[in-house]
Short mmCIF file of C-alpha atoms in Angstrom, two decimals:
data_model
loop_
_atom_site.label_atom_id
_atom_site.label_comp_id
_atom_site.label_asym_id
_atom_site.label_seq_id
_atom_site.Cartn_x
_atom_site.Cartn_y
_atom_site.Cartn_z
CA UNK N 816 89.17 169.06 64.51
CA UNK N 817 88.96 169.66 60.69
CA UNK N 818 92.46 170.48 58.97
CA UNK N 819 93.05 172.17 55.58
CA UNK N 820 93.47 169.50 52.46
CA UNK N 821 92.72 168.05 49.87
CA UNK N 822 94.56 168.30 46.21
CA UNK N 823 95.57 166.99 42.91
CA UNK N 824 99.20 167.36 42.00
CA UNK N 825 101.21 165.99 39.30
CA UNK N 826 104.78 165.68 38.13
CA UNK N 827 106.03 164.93 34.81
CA UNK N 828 109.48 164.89 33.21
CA UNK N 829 109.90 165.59 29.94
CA UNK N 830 113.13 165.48 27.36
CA UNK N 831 114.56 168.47 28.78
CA UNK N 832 112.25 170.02 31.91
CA UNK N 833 110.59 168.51 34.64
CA UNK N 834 106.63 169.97 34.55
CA UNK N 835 104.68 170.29 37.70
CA UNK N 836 100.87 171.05 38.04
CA UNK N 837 98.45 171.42 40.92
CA UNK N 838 95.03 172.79 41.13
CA UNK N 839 93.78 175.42 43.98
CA UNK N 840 91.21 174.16 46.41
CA UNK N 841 91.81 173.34 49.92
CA UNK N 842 88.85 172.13 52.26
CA UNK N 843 87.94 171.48 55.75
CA UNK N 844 85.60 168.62 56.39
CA UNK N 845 82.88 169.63 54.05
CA UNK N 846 83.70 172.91 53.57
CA UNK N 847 85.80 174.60 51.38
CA UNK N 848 88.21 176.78 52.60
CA UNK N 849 90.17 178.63 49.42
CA UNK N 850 89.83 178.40 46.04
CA UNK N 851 93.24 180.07 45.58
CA UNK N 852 95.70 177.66 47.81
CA UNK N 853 99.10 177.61 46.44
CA UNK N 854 100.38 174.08 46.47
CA UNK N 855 103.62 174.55 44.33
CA UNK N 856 106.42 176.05 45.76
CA UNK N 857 109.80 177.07 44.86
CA UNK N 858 112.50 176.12 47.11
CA UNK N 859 115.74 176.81 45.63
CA UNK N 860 116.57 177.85 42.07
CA UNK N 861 116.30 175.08 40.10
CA UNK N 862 113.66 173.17 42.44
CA UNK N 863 110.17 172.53 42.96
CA UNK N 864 107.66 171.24 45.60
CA UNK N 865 104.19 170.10 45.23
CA UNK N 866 102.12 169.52 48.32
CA UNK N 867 99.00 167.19 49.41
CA UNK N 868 97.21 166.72 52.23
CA UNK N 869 97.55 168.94 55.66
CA UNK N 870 98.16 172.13 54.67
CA UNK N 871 99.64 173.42 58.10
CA UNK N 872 101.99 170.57 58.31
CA UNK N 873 103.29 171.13 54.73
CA UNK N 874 104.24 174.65 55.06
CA UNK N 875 106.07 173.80 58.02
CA UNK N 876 107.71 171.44 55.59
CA UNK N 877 108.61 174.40 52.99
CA UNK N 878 109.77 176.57 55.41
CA UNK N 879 112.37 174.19 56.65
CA UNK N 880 113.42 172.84 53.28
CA UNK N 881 113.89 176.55 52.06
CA UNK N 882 115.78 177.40 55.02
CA UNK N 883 117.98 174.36 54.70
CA UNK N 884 118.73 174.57 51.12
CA UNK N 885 119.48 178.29 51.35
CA UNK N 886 121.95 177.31 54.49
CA UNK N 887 123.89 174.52 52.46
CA UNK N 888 123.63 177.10 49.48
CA UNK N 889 125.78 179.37 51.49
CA UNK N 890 127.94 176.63 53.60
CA UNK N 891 128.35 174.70 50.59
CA UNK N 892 127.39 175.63 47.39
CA UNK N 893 124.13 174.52 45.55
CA UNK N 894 122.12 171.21 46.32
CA UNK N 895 121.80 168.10 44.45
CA UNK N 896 118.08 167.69 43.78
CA UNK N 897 119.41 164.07 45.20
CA UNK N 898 120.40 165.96 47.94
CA UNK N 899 117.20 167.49 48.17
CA UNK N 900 115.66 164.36 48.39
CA UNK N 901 117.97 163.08 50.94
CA UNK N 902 117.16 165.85 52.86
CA UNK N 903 113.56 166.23 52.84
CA UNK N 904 113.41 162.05 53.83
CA UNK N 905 115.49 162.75 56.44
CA UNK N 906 113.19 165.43 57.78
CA UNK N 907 110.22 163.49 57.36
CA UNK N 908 111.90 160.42 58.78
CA UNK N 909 112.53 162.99 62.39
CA UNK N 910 108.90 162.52 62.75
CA UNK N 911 107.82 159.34 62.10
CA UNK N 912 105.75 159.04 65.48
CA UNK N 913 103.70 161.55 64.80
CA UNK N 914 104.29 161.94 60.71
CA UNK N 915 102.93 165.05 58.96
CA UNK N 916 100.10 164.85 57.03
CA UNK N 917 101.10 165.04 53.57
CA UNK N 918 102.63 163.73 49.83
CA UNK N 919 105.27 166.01 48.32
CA UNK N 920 106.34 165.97 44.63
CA UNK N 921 110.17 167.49 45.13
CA UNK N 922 111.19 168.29 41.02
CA UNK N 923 114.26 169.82 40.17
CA UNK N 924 117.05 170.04 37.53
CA UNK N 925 120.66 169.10 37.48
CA UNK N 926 122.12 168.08 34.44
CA UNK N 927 119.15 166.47 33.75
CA UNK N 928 115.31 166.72 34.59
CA UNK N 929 114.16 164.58 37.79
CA UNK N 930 111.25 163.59 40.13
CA UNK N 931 111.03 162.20 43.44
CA UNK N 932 107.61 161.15 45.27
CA UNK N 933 107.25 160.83 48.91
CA UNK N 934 105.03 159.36 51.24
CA UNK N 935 104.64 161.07 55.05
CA UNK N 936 107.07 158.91 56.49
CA UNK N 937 110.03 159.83 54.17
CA UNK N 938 110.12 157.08 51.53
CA UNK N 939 110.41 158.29 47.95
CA UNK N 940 110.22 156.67 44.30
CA UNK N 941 112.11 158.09 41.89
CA UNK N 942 111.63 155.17 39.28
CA UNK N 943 108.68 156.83 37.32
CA UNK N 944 108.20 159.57 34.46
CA UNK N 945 105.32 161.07 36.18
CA UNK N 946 103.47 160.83 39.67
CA UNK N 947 100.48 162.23 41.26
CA UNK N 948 99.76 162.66 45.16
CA UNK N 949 96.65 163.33 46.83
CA UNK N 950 92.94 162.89 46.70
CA UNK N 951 92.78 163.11 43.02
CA UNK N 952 95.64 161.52 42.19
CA UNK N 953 93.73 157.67 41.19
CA UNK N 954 91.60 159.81 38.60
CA UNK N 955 94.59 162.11 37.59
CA UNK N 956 96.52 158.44 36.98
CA UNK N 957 94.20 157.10 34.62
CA UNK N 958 94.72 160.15 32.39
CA UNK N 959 98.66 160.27 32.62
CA UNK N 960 99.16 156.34 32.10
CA UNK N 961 97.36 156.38 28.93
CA UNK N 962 98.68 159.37 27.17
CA UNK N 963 102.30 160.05 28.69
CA UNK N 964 105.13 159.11 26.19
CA UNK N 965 108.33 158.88 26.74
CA UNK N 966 109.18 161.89 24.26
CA UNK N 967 107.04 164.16 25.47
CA UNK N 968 107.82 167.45 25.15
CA UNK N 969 107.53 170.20 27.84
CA UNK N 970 103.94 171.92 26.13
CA UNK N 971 102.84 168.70 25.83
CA UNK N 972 103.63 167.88 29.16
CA UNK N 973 101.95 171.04 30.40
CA UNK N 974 98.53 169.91 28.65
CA UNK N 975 98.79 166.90 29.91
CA UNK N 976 98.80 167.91 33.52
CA UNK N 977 95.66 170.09 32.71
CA UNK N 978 94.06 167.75 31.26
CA UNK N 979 94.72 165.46 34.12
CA UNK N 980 94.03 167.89 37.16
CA UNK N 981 90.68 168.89 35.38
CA UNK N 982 89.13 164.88 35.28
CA UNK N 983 90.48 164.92 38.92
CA UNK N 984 88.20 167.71 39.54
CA UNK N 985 84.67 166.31 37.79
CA UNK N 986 85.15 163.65 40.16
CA UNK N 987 87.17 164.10 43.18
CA UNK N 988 85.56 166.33 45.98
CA UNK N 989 88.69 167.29 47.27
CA UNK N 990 90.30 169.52 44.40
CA UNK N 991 89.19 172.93 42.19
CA UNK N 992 89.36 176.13 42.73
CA UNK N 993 89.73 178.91 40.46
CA UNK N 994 92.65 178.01 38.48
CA UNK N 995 95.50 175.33 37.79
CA UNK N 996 98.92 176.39 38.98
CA UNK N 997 102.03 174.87 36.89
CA UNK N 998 105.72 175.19 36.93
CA UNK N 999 108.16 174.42 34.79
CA UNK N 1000 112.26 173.72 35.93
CA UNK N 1001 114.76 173.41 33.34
CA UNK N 1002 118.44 174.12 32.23
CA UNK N 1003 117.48 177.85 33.31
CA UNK N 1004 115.69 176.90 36.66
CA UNK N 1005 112.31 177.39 37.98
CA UNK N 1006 109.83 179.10 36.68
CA UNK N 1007 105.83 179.68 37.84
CA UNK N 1008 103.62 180.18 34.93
CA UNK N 1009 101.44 182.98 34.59
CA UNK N 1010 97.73 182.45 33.98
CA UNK N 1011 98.51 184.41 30.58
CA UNK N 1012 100.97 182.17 29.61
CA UNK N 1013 98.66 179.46 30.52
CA UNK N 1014 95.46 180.28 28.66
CA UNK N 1015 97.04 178.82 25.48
CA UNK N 1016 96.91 175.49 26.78
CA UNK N 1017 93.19 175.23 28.01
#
């Protein structure tokens, strides 16, 4: 049986905001299935998620990291985006035998921008500037290694990540669709982009 995936995604943190980027296409097998897939997500108010890979098994994975968050939100106050993390390993890590399908990017903003990777069994990086998960992410790499700095700035970073996701789509098979979805999360939160707001950067 064919499931829904493919994807480039990309994180980036910046002097003061933590940018993430994904493009739109989802496939199955050889086909494509949407050109409009939304692969970043907003799961509390001052953090992000990108997904990769099976697209059933990651919104299972959104709708229990919303619910959670909004629980210790209420119980306790808002997360950590450590805590975040924590928590999203942890749920991972439940189903190691039969792992979901998927990379995450989890971004978020404390007192300070941050980015955590994770693989499908829960591990996470959090030593890098930038990462990118899923099928275009080798192609979207060779873009961000040789033109990230560490002062970037948050436009810059947002050009960056377009620049990236669109050399990850003249060669990967896996990602397109009709547009390139980016978020940005600062001292102010999360916010989505609007393709108005993003026209300035193609």
């Amino acid at each position: 049986m064919d499931v829904k995936k493919g994807t480039t995604t990309i994180g980036i943190i910046t002097k003061d905001s933590v940018v993430i980027g994904a493009e739109q296409k989802s496939t199955m097998g050889y086909m494509i299935d949407s050109k409009v897939a939304q692969k970043i997500f907003k799961v509390d108010n001052h953090i992000g998620l990108t997904i990769a890979g099976s697209v059933g098994d990651a919104l299972a994975i959104v709708r229990v990291l919303k619910a959670q968050l909004r629980l210790h939100d209420i119980e306790r106050g808002p997360i950590t985006l450590k805590g975040a993390a924590t928590l999203l390993s942890n749920i991972l890590q439940g189903s190691k035998y039969y792992p979901y399908m998927n990379q995450f990017i989890l971004a978020g903003f404390d007192k300070q921008p941050g980015l955590y990777s994770f693989d499908p069994l829960g591990g996470f990086d959090v030593k890098d500037k930038f990462y990118s998960t899923g099928s275009g992410s080798p192609f979207a790499y060779g873009v961000l290694e040789s033109e990230f700095n560490e002062s970037i700035s948050t436009e810059e970073a947002i050009s960056l990540i377009i620049k990236a996701i669109k050399t990850a789509i003249e060669r990967d098979i896996g990602s397109g669709g009709k547009e390139i979805q980016i978020a940005v999360i600062d001292k102010n939160g999360y916010k989505d982009l609007t393709s108005q707001e993003l026209k300035k950067y193609m």
